[in-house]
Short mmCIF file of C-alpha atoms in Angstrom, two decimals:
data_model
loop_
_atom_site.label_atom_id
_atom_site.label_comp_id
_atom_site.label_asym_id
_atom_site.label_seq_id
_atom_site.Cartn_x
_atom_site.Cartn_y
_atom_site.Cartn_z
CA UNK A 2 -88.83 -16.55 2.07
CA UNK A 3 -88.00 -18.67 -1.07
CA UNK A 4 -84.82 -20.64 -1.03
CA UNK A 5 -83.09 -22.45 -3.61
CA UNK A 6 -81.55 -25.86 -2.95
CA UNK A 7 -78.22 -26.99 -4.12
CA UNK A 8 -78.04 -30.43 -5.67
CA UNK A 9 -76.00 -33.36 -3.49
CA UNK A 10 -76.39 -32.38 0.16
CA UNK A 11 -78.01 -34.96 2.25
CA UNK A 12 -80.31 -32.41 3.67
CA UNK A 13 -80.13 -29.77 1.03
CA UNK A 14 -77.97 -26.43 1.08
CA UNK A 15 -80.50 -23.43 1.16
CA UNK A 16 -79.40 -20.05 -0.09
CA UNK A 17 -82.03 -17.19 -0.07
CA UNK A 18 -83.89 -16.39 -3.40
CA UNK A 19 -82.20 -13.28 -5.23
CA UNK A 20 -84.74 -10.13 -6.06
CA UNK A 21 -86.29 -7.15 -4.70
CA UNK A 22 -87.33 -6.86 -0.96
CA UNK A 23 -90.00 -5.49 0.69
CA UNK A 24 -88.26 -3.05 2.97
CA UNK A 25 -85.07 -1.76 1.78
CA UNK A 26 -82.24 -0.91 4.43
CA UNK A 27 -80.64 2.01 2.65
CA UNK A 28 -82.00 5.48 1.91
CA UNK A 29 -81.43 6.24 -1.78
CA UNK A 30 -79.88 9.91 -0.99
CA UNK A 31 -78.06 8.10 1.40
CA UNK A 32 -76.02 5.63 -0.65
CA UNK A 33 -72.84 6.35 -1.98
CA UNK A 34 -71.88 2.92 -4.19
CA UNK A 35 -68.86 2.04 -6.12
CA UNK A 36 -68.01 -0.65 -8.83
CA UNK A 37 -64.38 -2.49 -9.12
CA UNK A 38 -63.26 -4.66 -11.83
CA UNK A 39 -60.34 -7.14 -11.36
CA UNK A 40 -58.35 -9.84 -13.18
CA UNK A 41 -58.64 -10.67 -16.57
CA UNK A 42 -60.95 -10.13 -19.02
CA UNK A 43 -64.44 -11.87 -20.22
CA UNK A 44 -66.94 -11.02 -22.40
CA UNK A 45 -69.90 -9.21 -20.32
CA UNK A 46 -68.01 -6.95 -17.73
CA UNK A 47 -68.92 -3.87 -19.29
CA UNK A 48 -72.86 -5.18 -19.41
CA UNK A 49 -72.41 -5.76 -15.50
CA UNK A 50 -71.17 -2.54 -14.94
CA UNK A 51 -74.00 -0.98 -16.93
CA UNK A 52 -76.82 -2.31 -15.05
CA UNK A 53 -75.12 -2.06 -11.51
CA UNK A 54 -75.16 1.48 -12.10
CA UNK A 55 -78.72 1.70 -14.37
CA UNK A 56 -80.16 -0.48 -11.51
CA UNK A 57 -79.37 1.82 -8.47
CA UNK A 58 -80.31 4.32 -10.28
CA UNK A 59 -83.68 3.75 -12.21
CA UNK A 60 -85.27 1.22 -9.67
CA UNK A 61 -84.09 2.82 -6.31
CA UNK A 62 -83.09 6.47 -7.23
CA UNK A 63 -79.21 6.39 -6.25
CA UNK A 64 -77.18 9.15 -7.91
CA UNK A 65 -73.98 8.86 -6.42
CA UNK A 66 -71.95 5.85 -7.76
CA UNK A 67 -68.24 5.50 -8.42
CA UNK A 68 -66.01 3.83 -10.55
CA UNK A 69 -62.84 2.62 -9.36
CA UNK A 70 -59.96 2.57 -11.93
CA UNK A 71 -57.63 -0.20 -12.01
CA UNK A 72 -58.77 -2.91 -10.16
CA UNK A 73 -58.24 -3.57 -6.44
CA UNK A 74 -54.98 -1.34 -6.15
CA UNK A 75 -57.12 1.45 -7.72
CA UNK A 76 -58.78 2.23 -4.24
CA UNK A 77 -55.82 3.69 -2.93
CA UNK A 78 -53.31 4.49 -5.79
CA UNK A 79 -56.04 6.18 -8.77
CA UNK A 80 -58.67 8.42 -8.60
CA UNK A 81 -62.22 7.34 -9.10
CA UNK A 82 -64.58 8.10 -11.73
CA UNK A 83 -68.54 9.28 -11.85
CA UNK A 84 -70.77 6.58 -13.17
CA UNK A 85 -74.30 7.42 -14.23
CA UNK A 86 -76.90 6.11 -16.68
CA UNK A 87 -75.71 8.56 -19.33
CA UNK A 88 -71.92 7.72 -19.20
CA UNK A 89 -72.50 3.61 -19.21
CA UNK A 90 -75.40 3.79 -21.65
CA UNK A 91 -73.52 2.29 -24.52
CA UNK A 92 -70.71 0.52 -22.94
CA UNK A 93 -72.06 -3.13 -23.09
CA UNK A 94 -71.57 -2.70 -26.81
CA UNK A 95 -67.88 -2.73 -26.36
CA UNK A 96 -65.28 -5.86 -24.74
CA UNK A 97 -63.33 -5.31 -21.92
CA UNK A 98 -63.89 -3.12 -19.06
CA UNK A 99 -64.27 0.64 -19.41
CA UNK A 100 -62.92 0.86 -15.25
CA UNK A 101 -59.72 -1.08 -16.64
CA UNK A 102 -58.72 -3.50 -14.37
CA UNK A 103 -55.41 -5.18 -12.90
CA UNK A 104 -54.29 -8.23 -11.01
CA UNK A 105 -53.23 -8.45 -7.37
CA UNK A 106 -52.59 -4.97 -5.50
CA UNK A 107 -55.16 -6.31 -2.81
CA UNK A 108 -54.28 -4.41 0.44
CA UNK A 109 -57.27 -4.78 2.68
CA UNK A 110 -56.51 -2.35 5.07
CA UNK A 111 -55.39 0.40 2.45
CA UNK A 112 -58.72 -0.53 0.57
CA UNK A 113 -61.10 -0.64 3.53
CA UNK A 114 -59.38 2.70 4.50
CA UNK A 115 -60.28 4.14 0.94
CA UNK A 116 -64.02 3.00 1.58
CA UNK A 117 -64.09 4.71 4.98
CA UNK A 118 -62.64 7.93 3.56
CA UNK A 119 -64.76 8.41 0.75
CA UNK A 120 -68.04 7.55 2.49
CA UNK A 121 -68.88 4.40 0.15
CA UNK A 122 -71.45 2.27 1.45
CA UNK A 123 -72.19 -0.19 -1.17
CA UNK A 124 -69.23 -2.09 -3.10
CA UNK A 125 -69.70 -3.85 -6.24
CA UNK A 126 -66.94 -6.16 -7.17
CA UNK A 127 -66.55 -8.30 -10.27
CA UNK A 128 -64.04 -10.72 -10.62
CA UNK A 129 -62.89 -14.31 -10.31
CA UNK A 130 -61.90 -16.62 -7.67
CA UNK A 131 -58.93 -14.70 -6.24
CA UNK A 132 -60.96 -11.38 -6.42
CA UNK A 133 -63.77 -13.16 -4.45
CA UNK A 134 -61.21 -14.04 -1.62
CA UNK A 135 -60.46 -10.51 -1.62
CA UNK A 136 -64.16 -9.41 -1.17
CA UNK A 137 -64.56 -11.71 1.53
CA UNK A 138 -61.27 -9.88 3.50
CA UNK A 139 -62.83 -6.85 2.73
CA UNK A 140 -66.40 -7.96 4.56
CA UNK A 141 -64.19 -9.00 7.25
CA UNK A 142 -62.10 -6.12 7.72
CA UNK A 143 -65.75 -3.66 7.45
CA UNK A 144 -67.20 -5.85 10.19
CA UNK A 145 -64.17 -5.45 12.17
CA UNK A 146 -64.48 -1.59 12.05
CA UNK A 147 -68.47 -1.72 12.43
CA UNK A 148 -69.04 -0.02 9.41
CA UNK A 149 -72.52 -0.31 7.46
CA UNK A 150 -71.00 -1.15 4.17
CA UNK A 151 -72.88 -3.69 2.02
CA UNK A 152 -70.05 -5.83 -0.20
CA UNK A 153 -71.44 -7.16 -3.18
CA UNK A 154 -69.52 -9.70 -5.51
CA UNK A 155 -70.39 -10.70 -8.73
CA UNK A 156 -68.29 -13.93 -10.21
CA UNK A 157 -66.83 -13.76 -12.89
CA UNK A 158 -64.51 -16.34 -14.70
CA UNK A 159 -64.37 -17.31 -18.55
CA UNK A 160 -63.60 -20.71 -17.70
CA UNK A 161 -66.90 -21.79 -16.19
CA UNK A 162 -64.90 -22.99 -12.87
CA UNK A 163 -66.58 -21.14 -10.11
CA UNK A 164 -68.16 -23.52 -7.61
CA UNK A 165 -71.82 -23.52 -6.67
CA UNK A 166 -73.62 -21.45 -9.25
CA UNK A 167 -74.47 -23.11 -12.39
CA UNK A 168 -72.76 -20.87 -15.35
CA UNK A 169 -70.81 -18.04 -15.16
CA UNK A 170 -71.17 -14.67 -17.56
CA UNK A 171 -68.92 -14.92 -20.61
CA UNK A 172 -69.11 -18.70 -20.96
CA UNK A 173 -71.50 -18.76 -23.56
CA UNK A 174 -70.02 -15.99 -25.79
CA UNK A 175 -66.44 -17.43 -25.49
CA UNK A 176 -67.65 -21.13 -27.02
CA UNK A 177 -69.15 -19.55 -29.63
CA UNK A 178 -66.03 -17.40 -30.57
CA UNK A 179 -64.12 -20.88 -30.14
CA UNK A 180 -65.85 -21.88 -32.86
CA UNK A 181 -64.44 -19.30 -35.34
CA UNK A 182 -60.90 -20.74 -34.45
CA UNK A 183 -62.00 -24.33 -34.73
CA UNK A 184 -63.58 -23.65 -37.99
CA UNK A 185 -59.63 -21.94 -39.23
CA UNK A 186 -57.99 -24.62 -38.43
CA UNK A 187 -60.05 -27.10 -39.87
CA UNK A 188 -60.05 -25.09 -43.20
CA UNK A 189 -56.55 -24.91 -43.04
CA UNK A 190 -55.92 -28.33 -42.49
CA UNK A 191 -58.72 -29.38 -44.78
CA UNK A 192 -56.45 -27.79 -47.50
CA UNK A 193 -53.25 -29.13 -47.21
CA UNK A 194 -51.74 -32.87 -47.45
CA UNK A 195 -51.67 -34.54 -43.65
CA UNK A 196 -52.49 -31.46 -41.91
CA UNK A 197 -52.89 -31.35 -38.35
CA UNK A 198 -54.59 -28.27 -36.51
CA UNK A 199 -54.36 -27.47 -32.81
CA UNK A 200 -56.05 -24.82 -30.95
CA UNK A 201 -55.74 -23.73 -27.85
CA UNK A 202 -58.41 -22.53 -25.85
CA UNK A 203 -59.16 -21.09 -22.26
CA UNK A 204 -59.27 -23.58 -19.10
CA UNK A 205 -56.40 -23.45 -16.39
CA UNK A 206 -57.99 -26.20 -14.18
CA UNK A 207 -61.34 -27.01 -15.81
CA UNK A 208 -62.23 -27.90 -19.56
CA UNK A 209 -65.40 -26.67 -19.99
CA UNK A 210 -64.89 -24.30 -22.63
CA UNK A 211 -63.15 -26.81 -24.82
CA UNK A 212 -65.61 -29.73 -23.98
CA UNK A 213 -68.68 -27.56 -25.33
CA UNK A 214 -66.77 -25.84 -28.10
CA UNK A 215 -65.59 -29.58 -29.36
CA UNK A 216 -69.50 -30.39 -28.99
CA UNK A 217 -71.15 -27.37 -30.95
CA UNK A 218 -68.35 -27.63 -33.37
CA UNK A 219 -68.17 -31.26 -34.77
CA UNK A 220 -65.26 -30.32 -36.68
CA UNK A 221 -62.90 -31.68 -33.60
CA UNK A 222 -60.93 -34.99 -33.70
CA UNK A 223 -59.76 -35.35 -30.48
CA UNK A 224 -60.10 -33.05 -27.24
CA UNK A 225 -57.92 -32.54 -24.52
CA UNK A 226 -58.74 -31.35 -20.89
CA UNK A 227 -56.75 -30.85 -17.59
CA UNK A 228 -59.36 -33.27 -16.32
CA UNK A 229 -58.36 -36.31 -18.43
CA UNK A 230 -54.92 -37.22 -18.35
CA UNK A 231 -53.15 -38.15 -22.03
CA UNK A 232 -50.30 -39.78 -23.36
CA UNK A 233 -48.49 -39.35 -26.64
CA UNK A 234 -46.54 -42.71 -27.82
CA UNK A 235 -47.64 -46.17 -27.61
CA UNK A 236 -50.86 -48.32 -27.86
CA UNK A 237 -53.91 -46.13 -27.46
CA UNK A 238 -51.74 -42.88 -27.07
CA UNK A 239 -52.54 -39.80 -29.20
CA UNK A 240 -49.67 -40.41 -31.98
CA UNK A 241 -51.71 -43.43 -32.84
CA UNK A 242 -54.84 -42.02 -33.01
CA UNK A 243 -53.69 -38.93 -35.07
CA UNK A 244 -52.14 -41.69 -37.79
CA UNK A 245 -55.19 -43.68 -37.76
CA UNK A 246 -57.67 -40.57 -38.54
CA UNK A 247 -55.14 -38.89 -40.99
CA UNK A 248 -54.85 -42.19 -43.03
CA UNK A 249 -58.79 -42.00 -42.57
CA UNK A 250 -59.47 -38.38 -43.36
CA UNK A 251 -56.29 -36.81 -44.52
CA UNK A 252 -56.62 -34.32 -42.10
CA UNK A 253 -56.95 -33.88 -38.09
CA UNK A 254 -58.23 -30.94 -35.56
CA UNK A 255 -56.96 -31.15 -31.76
CA UNK A 256 -58.54 -29.01 -29.60
CA UNK A 257 -56.66 -28.62 -25.76
CA UNK A 258 -57.63 -26.22 -23.03
CA UNK A 259 -54.62 -24.33 -21.64
CA UNK A 260 -54.23 -26.17 -18.16
CA UNK A 261 -53.87 -29.90 -20.11
CA UNK A 262 -50.71 -31.91 -20.23
CA UNK A 263 -48.81 -29.01 -18.23
CA UNK A 264 -46.87 -31.68 -16.03
CA UNK A 265 -45.21 -33.19 -19.74
CA UNK A 266 -44.53 -29.25 -20.36
CA UNK A 267 -42.76 -28.45 -17.39
CA UNK A 268 -40.41 -31.92 -17.78
CA UNK A 269 -39.07 -30.29 -20.86
CA UNK A 270 -38.74 -26.58 -19.77
CA UNK A 271 -39.02 -25.80 -16.01
CA UNK A 272 -41.04 -25.85 -12.79
CA UNK A 273 -44.80 -25.47 -13.01
CA UNK A 274 -45.50 -24.09 -9.50
CA UNK A 275 -45.03 -20.19 -10.44
CA UNK A 276 -47.88 -17.89 -10.15
CA UNK A 277 -49.12 -14.68 -11.43
CA UNK A 278 -50.35 -11.40 -9.46
CA UNK A 279 -53.83 -12.90 -8.77
CA UNK A 280 -51.94 -16.41 -7.32
CA UNK A 281 -53.02 -18.25 -10.55
CA UNK A 282 -50.84 -20.76 -11.94
CA UNK A 283 -48.71 -19.72 -14.46
CA UNK A 284 -49.17 -22.00 -17.56
CA UNK A 285 -46.25 -22.98 -20.34
CA UNK A 286 -47.96 -23.26 -23.34
CA UNK A 287 -49.09 -26.59 -24.31
CA UNK A 288 -50.38 -25.91 -27.78
CA UNK A 289 -46.91 -24.78 -29.12
CA UNK A 290 -45.25 -27.55 -27.07
CA UNK A 291 -47.73 -30.39 -28.10
CA UNK A 292 -47.55 -28.78 -32.08
CA UNK A 293 -43.57 -29.41 -31.94
CA UNK A 294 -44.37 -32.64 -30.55
CA UNK A 295 -46.44 -33.84 -32.96
CA UNK A 296 -43.78 -32.46 -36.10
CA UNK A 297 -40.92 -34.03 -34.19
CA UNK A 298 -42.92 -37.56 -34.17
CA UNK A 299 -43.96 -37.92 -37.58
CA UNK A 300 -41.34 -36.32 -39.60
CA UNK A 301 -38.33 -38.12 -37.36
CA UNK A 302 -39.66 -41.40 -35.95
CA UNK A 303 -42.61 -42.31 -38.91
CA UNK A 304 -40.86 -40.35 -41.72
CA UNK A 305 -44.34 -38.52 -42.40
CA UNK A 306 -44.33 -35.04 -43.49
CA UNK A 307 -46.80 -33.32 -41.98
CA UNK A 308 -48.61 -29.99 -42.05
CA UNK A 309 -49.18 -28.20 -38.40
CA UNK A 310 -51.18 -25.55 -37.85
CA UNK A 311 -51.53 -23.88 -34.55
CA UNK A 312 -54.04 -21.15 -33.18
CA UNK A 313 -54.20 -19.64 -29.85
CA UNK A 314 -57.26 -17.49 -30.22
CA UNK A 315 -57.38 -16.44 -26.01
CA UNK A 316 -57.22 -13.09 -26.29
CA UNK A 317 -59.44 -12.59 -29.13
CA UNK A 318 -62.18 -14.52 -26.97
CA UNK A 319 -62.15 -12.91 -23.89
CA UNK A 320 -61.91 -9.54 -25.46
CA UNK A 321 -65.33 -9.15 -27.10
CA UNK A 322 -68.18 -8.10 -26.30
CA UNK A 323 -71.23 -10.61 -24.86
CA UNK A 324 -73.63 -12.38 -26.91
CA UNK A 325 -77.43 -11.81 -26.40
CA UNK A 326 -77.58 -14.58 -23.63
CA UNK A 327 -74.86 -13.44 -22.20
CA UNK A 328 -76.00 -10.07 -21.92
CA UNK A 329 -79.53 -11.19 -20.46
CA UNK A 330 -77.54 -13.17 -17.63
CA UNK A 331 -75.10 -10.11 -16.72
CA UNK A 332 -78.09 -8.03 -16.53
CA UNK A 333 -80.16 -10.16 -13.96
CA UNK A 334 -76.47 -11.03 -11.97
CA UNK A 335 -76.22 -6.57 -11.89
CA UNK A 336 -79.99 -6.60 -10.83
CA UNK A 337 -79.86 -9.21 -8.15
CA UNK A 338 -76.36 -7.81 -6.58
CA UNK A 339 -78.48 -4.24 -6.31
CA UNK A 340 -81.37 -5.63 -4.98
CA UNK A 341 -79.38 -7.49 -2.20
CA UNK A 342 -76.81 -4.55 -1.24
CA UNK A 343 -80.16 -2.26 -1.17
CA UNK A 344 -82.00 -4.96 1.24
CA UNK A 345 -78.48 -4.32 3.40
CA UNK A 346 -77.26 -7.91 2.69
CA UNK A 347 -73.36 -8.15 3.03
CA UNK A 348 -70.69 -10.51 2.24
CA UNK A 349 -72.46 -12.32 -0.68
CA UNK A 350 -72.35 -13.13 -4.06
CA UNK A 351 -74.95 -13.88 -6.93
CA UNK A 352 -75.40 -16.26 -9.42
CA UNK A 353 -78.15 -18.99 -10.73
CA UNK A 354 -77.89 -22.19 -8.50
CA UNK A 355 -80.58 -24.86 -9.94
CA UNK A 356 -81.71 -22.19 -12.31
CA UNK A 357 -83.03 -19.89 -9.66
CA UNK A 358 -80.92 -16.68 -8.84
CA UNK A 359 -79.61 -16.76 -5.09
CA UNK A 360 -77.57 -14.98 -2.82
CA UNK A 361 -74.38 -17.20 -1.67
CA UNK A 362 -72.10 -16.43 1.15
CA UNK A 363 -68.79 -15.54 -0.61
CA UNK A 364 -66.76 -18.26 1.13
CA UNK A 365 -68.71 -21.03 -0.58
CA UNK A 366 -68.01 -20.09 -4.06
CA UNK A 367 -64.02 -19.82 -2.99
CA UNK A 368 -63.90 -22.95 -1.11
CA UNK A 369 -63.56 -25.22 -4.32
CA UNK A 370 -63.47 -25.06 -8.03
CA UNK A 371 -65.92 -26.59 -10.63
CA UNK A 372 -64.54 -28.95 -12.92
CA UNK A 373 -65.49 -31.55 -15.85
CA UNK A 374 -66.52 -34.97 -14.23
CA UNK A 375 -65.41 -37.62 -16.08
CA UNK A 376 -68.28 -39.62 -15.14
CA UNK A 377 -70.88 -37.58 -16.35
CA UNK A 378 -72.88 -37.57 -19.66
CA UNK A 379 -71.37 -34.41 -20.99
CA UNK A 380 -67.91 -36.18 -21.21
CA UNK A 381 -69.41 -39.14 -22.51
CA UNK A 382 -71.47 -37.55 -25.27
CA UNK A 383 -67.87 -35.71 -26.33
CA UNK A 384 -65.84 -39.29 -26.22
CA UNK A 385 -69.16 -40.51 -28.38
CA UNK A 386 -69.10 -37.38 -30.72
CA UNK A 387 -65.50 -37.44 -31.39
CA UNK A 388 -64.52 -41.04 -30.98
CA UNK A 389 -61.32 -40.06 -29.23
CA UNK A 390 -59.62 -42.66 -27.25
CA UNK A 391 -59.96 -42.16 -23.14
CA UNK A 392 -56.34 -42.45 -22.65
CA UNK A 393 -57.15 -44.99 -19.81
CA UNK A 394 -57.43 -48.81 -19.71
CA UNK A 395 -60.31 -49.54 -17.86
CA UNK A 396 -63.69 -48.19 -16.30
CA UNK A 397 -61.62 -48.28 -12.95
CA UNK A 398 -59.30 -45.81 -14.21
CA UNK A 399 -61.85 -43.32 -14.91
CA UNK A 400 -63.35 -43.63 -11.43
CA UNK A 401 -59.85 -43.39 -9.65
CA UNK A 402 -59.27 -40.13 -11.62
CA UNK A 403 -62.96 -39.03 -10.66
CA UNK A 404 -61.97 -39.42 -7.18
CA UNK A 405 -59.36 -36.76 -7.05
CA UNK A 406 -61.82 -34.48 -8.45
CA UNK A 407 -64.67 -35.69 -6.06
CA UNK A 408 -62.80 -35.49 -2.85
CA UNK A 409 -62.84 -31.61 -2.75
CA UNK A 410 -66.56 -31.61 -3.38
CA UNK A 411 -67.18 -34.06 -0.59
CA UNK A 412 -65.39 -31.95 1.97
CA UNK A 413 -67.35 -29.02 0.62
CA UNK A 414 -70.42 -30.62 0.96
CA UNK A 415 -69.86 -31.72 4.62
CA UNK A 416 -68.93 -28.43 5.77
CA UNK A 417 -72.19 -26.92 4.25
CA UNK A 418 -74.84 -29.34 4.85
CA UNK A 419 -76.20 -27.69 7.70
CA UNK A 420 -76.21 -24.46 6.47
CA UNK A 421 -79.69 -22.87 5.68
CA UNK A 422 -81.29 -19.80 5.48
#
């Protein structure tokens, strides 16, 4: 069968090509499928739900599809809803998830008990890193009990930080919507004297949205991301850059990813190692912190009046419906998942690898996180576009910084290099 080769491995890592199979494992009238959405919101979730339901019904004649309400805990604490093409017909035009969502609530035994009691034999799980780890546990428990249940994951993260796959759904829409916030900040600071605009964008551990939005916008003077440490004071620091850019243009726009500079904020507030119900690091508001720091520095140290404008569009961005390209992408993901489950594959997730849609073992996408490589061309293009400081003294510093990011990836490649179909 056709394989998709993952770049960077000495002998190549091979995944099965996604798509319809000649033979199917399940008879349509014996299928009882369910769909669940977990974690934070992201543009395109409703499109994925819609296309799973329509794909099962139109392509395979499956009529019995349940929606699990309210995330993982919905398996054992809420009623289900019946999903039909008519019920989901126009949900892709709305943001969020019609099935509701929640963080945490993953109790493997209770969930699999519910799957068993309800006679479900196909489970479609839409969610991020923590959700997919939960899906892997469900798959293991199902296998342990000898149940004939297909478990399919559809990876969801607005940050684009899921490993192996080329890009996550909702990312294009998020970058597009982020432009509105950047444009608003630019208009605000252009209309006042010494205007400084700070826009905080999503990106807990990975600065992809901030980087792409900055490159697309052209109105940004400086982009700060978790992968590239920065400092405020002294030669080559952010304060010096802001002052020079203000003297040049009369205003400055800074984009900062939510996960950047957390070590600074933690020093001034409290410990950084708290987690939310999904196991994600609880972040402190770096945008607000940075705004206060800039204001204090220029009014007290430099004795300059600055007009600060802080914009946090996070919930506006993640709650909108997906755009055209993401809608198409969500359709492909959903159809791939349906074809895989109907063929009897289980414990897999779907996504494009080097441009081809593939079936990937769930464990592969949860082993490590995708981050911006500071040695790649895209970050170099951003530095050229904004002409911002790199906050580093030499090329060696960049390489040392990248080494930390690469170490996890190298470990993953070693584990994966003998895997093939």
